Amino acid sequence: MTGDPLLTVAGVWKSFDEHSVLRGLDLQVGRHQAVVLIGASGSGKSTLLRCINALETVDAGTIVLDGTLDVTDPRADLDAVRRRIGIVFQSYNLFPHMTVLDNVTLAPRKVAGLTAARAAQEARDLLDRFGLAAKADEYPDRLSGGQSQRVAIVRALAMQPELMLFDEITSALDPLLVGEVLDAVRDLKAGGLTIVMATHEMGFAREVADQVCFLHDGVVLEHGPPDRIFNAPAEPATQEFLARVPA
Amino acid sequence: MTVRSPAPGTPVVYKDPERQALARGRARRNGLVGMGSLVAFVLVVGWLVVSTPGWPVVQETFFSPEQFAESFPQLLEAFWLNVRIFLVAEPLILVISLAIALVRTMRAPIFLPLRVMATVFVDVFRGVPTILVIFLLGFGVPALRLQGVPNSPVFWGTVALILSYSAYVAEVFRAGIGSVHPSQRMASRSLGLSTFQTNRYVVLPQAVRNVVPPLLNDFISLQKDTALVSVLGPIEILRQAQIDASSTFNYTPYVAAACIFLALTIPMTRFADWVQGRMARRQRAGGVA
């Protein structure tokens, strides 16, 4: 890793009703890096992403963005945190009562304070870049899963986040539609965006990740470049997990 | 927005003319059978009523055409008061109930007094019969002889309706807010929108949309309940019907009043059905969650 990391997660604990999901988890994400989180369901991938975006509070530990902004500090301006960190969810969560364009421009208009015309222009450019120009005036119920998820990505991108979190964004999709969404992520990675992505798509992880982190029992059990993690995992738990999932 | 699939119950259109003819024939036969059974039912019930021993007297006292024609214009005029009560009450109920529903969803500790007040308000006014609220306000407040407060029974009757219905409609709104999936709130917050903006732009528009049918239902009910204000004495349609009936010993004015109410509420009911049907077709939207 070069330079100081964009995101530093240190000793984060999080439990839900007695059940500890994160148990002192550490993670560093360098600028312009793509970090892929792998691990069994319930290993804490989604919880970690939600904690990074302050959608969940942590019980202990710190999550520091850009060396100074501690997301876990109760005094932190959470709206400001979320403006700098985008997140895309497994279930798209588009706003069904708004057109695609309004979905994308809502935050730029209401949070970033752009004029409607400027926000619309930027949104159309982004939609165009992800092959969605023709869908700008449609409502979400007229989109396929892959289109919905690409709109969700564009919606998060419209706020120009420094860090993008992807929470199993292809898990709800028809296998035929996974490719178009992964293409979008590939595109973002090529553009230099810093990405933390939880996924079950091992082939994709191998391809785009600068670093792969294997989450197990609430900690990063093992991390390293994809070649090493996938070809020579050191931990028995990692070996067992990789043997069970399709490559 | 266009609708993808035809509404349930609309005939299927076949490209094959032979199938189309069969489908059309079946639809026609269904229509005839339905119409025939309806006509037979009405005839039988009508005959049963007409053949009761008391029918001639009932016909004279409840369904006298002359009496109907005579009292109708006055009733219609009196009904204008009901309409005005309704028109004033409805928008105020919408505003007050939405405010109450929002207060009840606020979780910040600072709002605890507001939340307690809203809860007490809903408990009290939902729990007391509307007619009692009308009595208590309509006779009680003027008896206080407050300065600068109107003493008109119409005023206090309308206030009572507003309070009573606001409590009900607030619960409808609250249910609507609860029906918006938490993931919508999360998505909005994750984009940096504040709690207020999330409510304003994401939650409320969906919540209101979800409760339009029950809201319309409550407003049909309110249109009828304007007649309750008659207990305070103002000459609205029910009071007018009472006056006419007691001066002629004929109950036809009540039937006429009922017809006037129906002329307003039936179109409203059909409209509510239509809205509900349209919403049902739009249901699937927004993603997996």
XYZ file of C-alpha atoms in Angstrom:
536
model
C 0.000 0.000 0.000
C 1.323 3.414 -0.894
C 0.723 6.656 0.984
C -1.597 6.986 3.938
C -4.779 4.949 3.681
C -8.105 6.559 2.780
C -9.934 4.402 5.283
C -8.659 2.842 8.494
C -10.853 0.486 10.462
C -9.295 -0.352 13.836
C -10.564 -2.781 16.441
C -14.240 -2.489 15.541
C -16.729 -4.447 17.614
C -20.410 -4.658 16.834
C -23.064 -6.908 18.313
C -26.768 -7.307 17.772
C -28.624 -8.640 20.830
C -25.713 -10.471 22.468
C -24.532 -11.808 19.115
C -21.149 -10.341 18.198
C -20.915 -9.845 14.457
C -17.664 -7.879 14.372
C -14.993 -8.813 16.921
C -12.206 -6.308 16.839
C -11.948 -6.032 13.073
C -9.037 -4.164 11.445
C -8.901 -3.066 7.827
C -6.994 -0.529 5.773
C -8.034 0.722 2.366
C -5.514 2.647 0.282
C -6.475 5.386 -2.134
C -7.666 4.182 -5.555
C -7.655 0.624 -4.284
C -10.352 -1.969 -4.695
C -10.712 -4.070 -1.580
C -12.955 -7.090 -1.893
C -14.485 -8.683 1.178
C -15.241 -12.369 0.933
C -16.561 -14.787 3.506
C -19.579 -16.868 4.411
C -22.991 -15.296 4.919
C -23.104 -13.858 8.414
C -19.352 -13.308 8.572
C -19.939 -9.579 9.006
C -19.340 -8.187 5.501
C -22.595 -6.207 5.289
C -22.384 -5.078 8.890
C -18.877 -3.762 8.300
C -19.991 -1.785 5.236
C -22.932 -0.330 7.133
C -20.674 0.692 10.000
C -18.295 2.409 7.569
C -21.193 4.449 6.223
C -22.443 5.156 9.764
C -25.723 3.428 9.048
C -24.883 1.323 12.111
C -23.133 2.539 15.234
C -20.164 0.523 16.507
C -19.699 -0.736 20.054
C -15.952 -0.164 20.129
C -13.103 0.793 17.810
C -12.643 3.554 15.257
C -13.332 4.004 11.556
C -11.319 6.920 10.227
C -11.771 8.432 6.800
C -8.925 10.344 5.251
C -6.836 10.367 8.437
C -9.040 12.843 10.277
C -12.757 12.146 10.112
C -13.743 9.529 12.683
C -17.031 8.093 11.525
C -17.659 6.445 14.891
C -17.323 9.694 16.845
C -20.824 10.521 18.126
C -20.102 14.171 17.376
C -19.282 13.489 13.719
C -21.606 15.056 11.167
C -23.073 11.855 9.764
C -24.654 13.567 6.789
C -21.195 14.866 5.861
C -19.744 11.380 6.296
C -22.334 9.914 3.997
C -21.742 12.584 1.394
C -18.148 11.373 1.139
C -18.942 7.653 1.234
C -21.387 6.146 -1.237
C -23.068 2.795 -0.744
C -25.016 0.500 -3.067
C -27.183 -2.228 -1.573
C -28.076 -5.724 -2.642
C -31.746 -4.762 -3.023
C -31.148 -1.542 -5.076
C -33.512 0.475 -2.821
C -34.437 2.886 -5.602
C -37.210 5.320 -4.705
C -40.232 3.853 -6.507
C -42.178 7.123 -6.637
C -39.490 8.982 -8.577
C -38.199 8.675 -12.098
C -34.674 7.423 -12.638
C -33.519 10.991 -13.175
C -35.132 12.189 -9.936
C -33.633 9.254 -8.062
C -30.204 10.323 -9.248
C -30.605 14.088 -8.799
C -32.332 14.085 -5.404
C -29.184 14.140 -3.272
C -27.184 16.490 -5.555
C -30.084 18.972 -5.436
C -31.097 18.685 -1.797
C -27.771 17.870 -0.156
C -25.050 19.253 -2.440
C -27.184 22.244 -3.399
C -26.859 21.973 -7.165
C -29.441 23.688 -9.330
C -31.989 21.354 -10.884
C -30.603 22.003 -14.366
C -27.004 21.340 -13.386
C -27.925 18.228 -11.386
C -29.989 16.915 -14.297
C -27.140 17.544 -16.737
C -24.631 15.705 -14.575
C -27.095 12.894 -13.957
C -27.765 12.460 -17.666
C -24.044 12.335 -18.372
C -23.579 9.646 -15.733
C -26.600 7.670 -16.913
C -25.251 7.858 -20.435
C -21.873 6.574 -19.292
C -23.554 3.501 -17.805
C -25.814 2.870 -20.799
C -28.948 4.163 -19.108
C -29.587 7.361 -21.055
C -32.841 6.009 -22.471
C -34.149 5.155 -19.008
C -33.835 8.619 -17.451
C -37.567 9.315 -17.451
C -38.750 5.822 -16.554
C -39.948 4.766 -13.124
C -37.994 2.017 -11.322
C -40.727 -0.578 -11.834
C -39.982 -0.459 -15.558
C -36.339 -1.466 -15.128
C -34.709 -4.871 -15.095
C -32.696 -5.873 -12.035
C -29.430 -5.085 -13.766
C -30.672 -1.680 -14.879
C -31.982 -0.955 -11.385
C -28.662 -1.781 -9.837
C -26.797 0.367 -12.354
C -29.145 3.253 -11.554
C -28.403 2.698 -7.863
C -24.690 2.917 -8.661
C -25.205 6.105 -10.651
C -27.313 7.542 -7.821
C -24.476 6.971 -5.343
C -21.874 8.275 -7.826
C -23.787 11.485 -8.414
C -22.633 12.696 -4.999
C -19.041 12.212 -6.125
C -18.014 10.091 -3.139
C -14.360 9.480 -2.335
C -15.115 5.958 -1.239
C -17.684 3.598 -2.666
C -19.125 0.633 -0.786
C -20.804 -2.218 -2.652
C -22.823 -4.597 -0.516
C -23.350 -7.811 -2.517
C -24.753 -5.785 -5.353
C -25.129 -8.745 -7.696
C -26.652 -11.223 -5.244
C -30.265 -10.366 -6.074
C -29.729 -10.481 -9.827
C -30.569 -12.986 -12.500
C -27.206 -14.596 -13.450
C -27.572 -13.174 -16.969
C -27.674 -9.629 -15.570
C -24.680 -9.909 -13.247
C -22.257 -9.076 -16.039
C -23.602 -5.615 -16.821
C -23.386 -4.575 -13.169
C -19.858 -5.911 -12.781
C -18.900 -4.030 -15.949
C -20.007 -0.856 -14.205
C -17.817 -1.627 -11.203
C -14.880 -2.425 -13.501
C -15.400 0.948 -15.122
C -15.318 2.725 -11.761
C -12.202 0.874 -10.711
C -10.497 1.880 -13.936
C -11.493 5.482 -13.200
C -9.544 5.329 -9.933
C -12.421 5.296 -7.436
C -11.634 3.707 -4.064
C -13.894 0.706 -3.609
C -14.789 -1.672 -0.802
C -16.946 -4.461 -2.099
C -18.564 -7.446 -0.429
C -19.266 -10.148 -2.980
C -19.699 -13.824 -3.668
C -18.421 -13.428 -7.238
C -14.976 -14.987 -6.749
C -13.971 -14.673 -10.386
C -14.666 -10.977 -10.277
C -12.841 -10.572 -6.957
C -9.802 -12.209 -8.482
C -9.974 -9.888 -11.467
C -10.528 -6.427 -9.961
C -9.312 -6.656 -6.366
C -6.054 -5.078 -5.296
C -6.597 -6.730 -1.987
C -8.878 -9.557 -0.913
C -9.968 -9.822 2.709
C -11.412 -13.043 4.054
C -13.820 -12.313 6.895
C -14.346 -15.063 9.433
C -15.946 -14.821 12.875
C -16.009 -11.043 12.801
C -12.368 -10.398 11.934
C -10.278 -10.196 8.779
C -8.722 -13.608 9.134
C -6.505 -13.282 6.105
C -5.834 -10.626 3.503
C -3.548 -10.113 0.568
C -3.423 -9.812 -3.203
C -6.004 -12.010 -4.952
C -3.392 -14.334 -6.418
C -2.108 -15.264 -3.028
C -5.499 -15.561 -1.311
C -7.061 -17.643 -4.056
C -4.037 -19.769 -4.970
C -2.254 -20.179 -1.654
C -4.563 -19.398 1.268
C -2.688 -19.790 4.524
C -5.564 -20.295 6.950
C -7.507 -23.555 7.060
C -10.800 -21.638 7.303
C -9.976 -19.743 4.103
C -9.060 -22.965 2.337
C -12.304 -24.555 3.442
C -14.387 -21.541 2.341
C -12.734 -21.328 -1.076
C -13.174 -25.053 -1.600
C -16.905 -24.679 -1.021
C -17.663 -21.688 -3.257
C -17.631 -21.877 -7.042
C -14.757 -20.008 -8.598
C -46.619 5.810 -16.242
C -48.014 3.129 -18.438
C -49.484 -0.072 -17.129
C -47.871 -3.276 -18.252
C -50.531 -5.908 -17.692
C -54.298 -5.527 -18.096
C -56.320 -4.996 -14.947
C -57.817 -8.158 -13.488
C -61.263 -8.707 -14.935
C -60.639 -6.958 -18.227
C -61.288 -9.252 -21.185
C -58.313 -10.959 -22.777
C -57.722 -10.014 -26.404
C -56.831 -12.926 -28.675
C -55.168 -12.489 -32.026
C -56.836 -15.612 -33.404
C -60.344 -14.561 -34.624
C -61.885 -17.915 -33.732
C -60.679 -17.727 -30.125
C -61.650 -14.093 -30.012
C -65.201 -14.977 -31.085
C -65.391 -17.726 -28.439
C -64.092 -15.379 -25.755
C -66.530 -12.692 -26.782
C -69.428 -15.138 -26.768
C -68.536 -16.283 -23.292
C -68.229 -12.708 -22.064
C -71.673 -11.898 -23.503
C -73.205 -14.986 -21.893
C -71.636 -14.092 -18.528
C -73.028 -10.589 -18.828
C -76.542 -11.852 -19.600
C -76.526 -14.361 -16.744
C -75.325 -11.726 -14.306
C -77.916 -9.210 -15.431
C -80.701 -11.815 -15.367
C -79.917 -12.966 -11.839
C -79.715 -9.374 -10.631
C -83.103 -8.475 -12.132
C -84.692 -11.634 -10.690
C -83.251 -10.874 -7.255
C -84.539 -7.299 -7.260
C -87.975 -8.432 -8.433
C -88.256 -11.085 -5.717
C -87.125 -8.793 -2.898
C -89.349 -6.008 -4.221
C -92.328 -8.330 -4.388
C -91.657 -9.553 -0.815
C -91.569 -6.000 0.519
C -94.630 -4.876 -1.414
C -96.637 -7.915 -0.292
C -96.081 -7.235 3.440
C -99.287 -6.277 5.298
C -97.951 -2.850 6.308
C -96.670 -1.838 2.861
C -99.487 0.558 1.856
C -98.937 2.607 5.019
C -95.134 2.508 4.679
C -95.404 3.525 1.061
C -97.497 6.519 2.015
C -95.324 7.619 4.968
C -91.851 6.941 3.532
C -92.200 7.044 -0.234
C -94.750 9.721 -0.970
C -93.781 11.333 -4.292
C -95.612 14.596 -3.473
C -93.904 14.897 -0.113
C -90.567 14.060 -1.734
C -90.976 16.814 -4.312
C -92.153 19.273 -1.709
C -89.314 18.838 0.784
C -86.516 18.224 -1.703
C -85.581 21.871 -2.488
C -85.355 22.813 1.192
C -83.337 19.704 1.957
C -80.946 20.462 -0.848
C -80.520 23.979 0.478
C -79.879 22.667 3.988
C -77.429 20.161 2.565
C -75.251 23.045 1.439
C -74.381 23.528 5.125
C -73.220 19.897 5.328
C -71.101 20.428 2.251
C -69.549 23.549 3.737
C -68.779 21.787 7.028
C -67.153 18.997 5.043
C -65.143 21.350 2.847
C -63.770 23.234 5.849
C -63.130 20.129 7.944
C -61.414 17.953 5.351
C -58.296 20.046 4.620
C -57.829 20.855 8.310
C -58.118 17.167 9.205
C -55.471 16.318 6.616
C -53.010 18.861 7.981
C -53.594 18.130 11.676
C -53.558 14.362 11.305
C -50.393 14.372 9.214
C -48.690 16.539 11.831
C -49.802 14.173 14.600
C -48.615 11.131 12.675
C -45.214 12.747 12.092
C -44.862 13.711 15.733
C -45.640 10.146 16.743
C -42.823 8.807 14.561
C -40.205 11.207 15.973
C -37.770 9.340 18.146
C -35.528 12.123 19.465
C -35.867 12.555 23.270
C -36.451 16.301 22.932
C -39.786 15.590 21.261
C -41.081 13.451 24.113
C -43.648 16.045 25.321
C -44.988 16.422 21.774
C -45.141 12.681 21.348
C -46.998 12.198 24.614
C -49.472 14.939 23.650
C -50.069 13.382 20.248
C -50.613 9.954 21.773
C -53.056 11.289 24.361
C -54.904 13.234 21.664
C -55.335 10.162 19.509
C -56.317 7.952 22.447
C -58.943 10.395 23.664
C -60.563 11.441 20.423
C -60.482 8.004 18.900
C -61.941 6.517 22.044
C -64.878 8.887 22.562
C -67.926 8.580 20.255
C -67.969 11.461 17.774
C -71.483 12.447 18.800
C -70.323 12.841 22.412
C -67.440 15.077 21.360
C -69.971 17.175 19.437
C -72.231 17.425 22.471
C -69.437 18.287 24.865
C -67.846 20.943 22.675
C -71.075 22.308 21.234
C -72.768 22.837 24.594
C -69.741 23.000 26.875
C -67.510 25.623 25.289
C -70.213 28.269 24.685
C -71.238 27.782 28.338
C -67.790 28.981 29.359
C -68.741 32.415 27.979
C -65.248 33.015 26.670
C -64.550 36.383 25.085
C -63.668 36.398 21.403
C -64.563 32.783 20.834
C -67.421 31.979 18.479
C -70.453 30.421 20.109
C -72.055 29.107 16.955
C -73.068 25.451 17.102
C -71.896 24.969 13.529
C -68.435 26.183 14.517
C -68.105 23.860 17.510
C -69.735 20.964 15.718
C -67.185 21.324 12.951
C -64.337 21.583 15.467
C -65.559 18.381 17.113
C -65.623 16.575 13.748
C -62.123 17.822 12.977
C -60.748 16.607 16.321
C -62.442 13.246 16.117
C -61.466 12.566 12.512
C -57.929 13.894 12.928
C -57.329 11.189 15.526
C -58.516 8.520 13.105
C -56.746 9.845 10.051
C -53.517 10.309 12.035
C -53.520 6.567 12.607
C -54.061 5.992 8.895
C -51.049 8.177 8.111
C -48.993 6.472 10.787
C -49.781 3.100 9.259
C -48.749 4.544 5.879
C -45.426 5.752 7.235
C -44.887 2.341 8.781
C -45.617 0.678 5.445
C -42.604 2.280 3.759
C -39.791 -0.256 3.905
C -36.916 0.710 6.261
C -34.475 0.152 3.396
C -35.927 3.253 1.710
C -35.028 5.354 4.731
C -31.586 3.764 4.829
C -30.982 4.442 1.132
C -31.966 8.061 1.587
C -29.810 8.557 4.670
C -26.871 6.896 2.921
C -27.056 9.596 0.234
C -26.558 12.251 2.894
C -30.174 13.405 3.209
C -31.122 14.507 6.712
C -33.936 12.893 8.680
C -36.236 15.762 7.725
C -35.325 15.553 4.030
C -35.740 11.785 4.133
C -39.247 12.180 5.507
C -40.109 14.988 3.127
C -38.842 13.507 -0.134
C -38.708 9.748 0.354
C -40.966 8.467 3.130
C -44.007 10.740 3.083
C -44.703 10.683 -0.670
C -44.761 6.884 -0.555
C -46.693 6.788 2.722
C -49.407 9.130 1.456
C -49.678 7.174 -1.775
C -50.135 3.961 0.172
C -52.983 5.337 2.265
C -55.030 7.160 -0.379
C -57.726 4.436 -0.456
C -58.285 4.335 3.341
C -58.155 8.147 3.409
C -60.907 8.375 0.818
C -62.868 5.881 2.872
C -62.605 8.107 5.938
C -63.714 11.110 3.943
C -66.805 9.334 2.690
C -67.525 8.607 6.319
C -66.950 12.267 7.217
C -69.441 13.410 4.587
C -72.116 11.365 6.310
C -71.061 12.338 9.812
C -71.636 16.015 9.093
C -75.253 15.086 9.881
C -74.236 14.514 13.512
C -73.849 18.266 13.920
C -77.669 18.373 13.780
C -77.761 17.453 17.479
C -76.594 20.990 18.251
C -79.510 22.506 16.375
C -78.196 24.102 13.178
C -80.439 23.504 10.214
C -78.429 21.133 8.145
C -80.035 18.430 6.059
C -80.945 15.965 8.815
C -82.435 18.704 11.022
C -84.374 20.039 8.026
C -85.700 16.549 7.333
C -86.745 16.239 10.983
C -88.587 19.551 10.787
C -90.364 18.555 7.589
C -91.208 15.110 8.918
C -92.619 16.315 12.206
C -94.708 19.022 10.608
C -96.344 16.649 8.126
C -96.223 13.338 10.009
C -94.578 11.899 6.944
C -91.096 10.360 6.874
C -90.437 10.816 3.173
C -88.020 13.730 3.867
C -85.690 11.270 5.597
C -85.659 9.114 2.477
C -85.071 12.206 0.376
C -82.166 13.200 2.637
C -80.715 9.719 2.294
C -80.931 10.034 -1.509
C -79.080 13.337 -1.403
C -76.291 11.806 0.697
C -76.066 8.884 -1.707
C -75.772 11.226 -4.672
C -72.557 12.517 -3.094
C -71.106 9.416 -1.455
C -71.655 6.871 -4.232
C -69.527 8.730 -6.811
C -66.915 9.209 -4.095
C -66.968 5.486 -3.313
C -66.589 4.584 -6.996
C -63.693 7.022 -7.209
C -62.064 5.390 -4.155
C -62.481 1.959 -5.782
C -60.932 3.230 -8.977
C -57.940 4.703 -7.133
C -57.499 1.493 -5.174
C -57.563 -0.603 -8.336
C -55.020 1.632 -10.009
C -52.739 1.443 -6.973
C -52.982 -2.340 -6.837
C -51.706 -2.504 -10.406
C -48.813 -0.230 -9.546
C -47.815 -2.194 -6.478
C -44.723 -3.882 -7.747
C -42.019 -1.253 -7.806
C -38.695 -0.138 -6.506
C -36.623 -3.270 -6.143
C -36.490 -6.528 -4.281
C -37.099 -5.280 -0.773
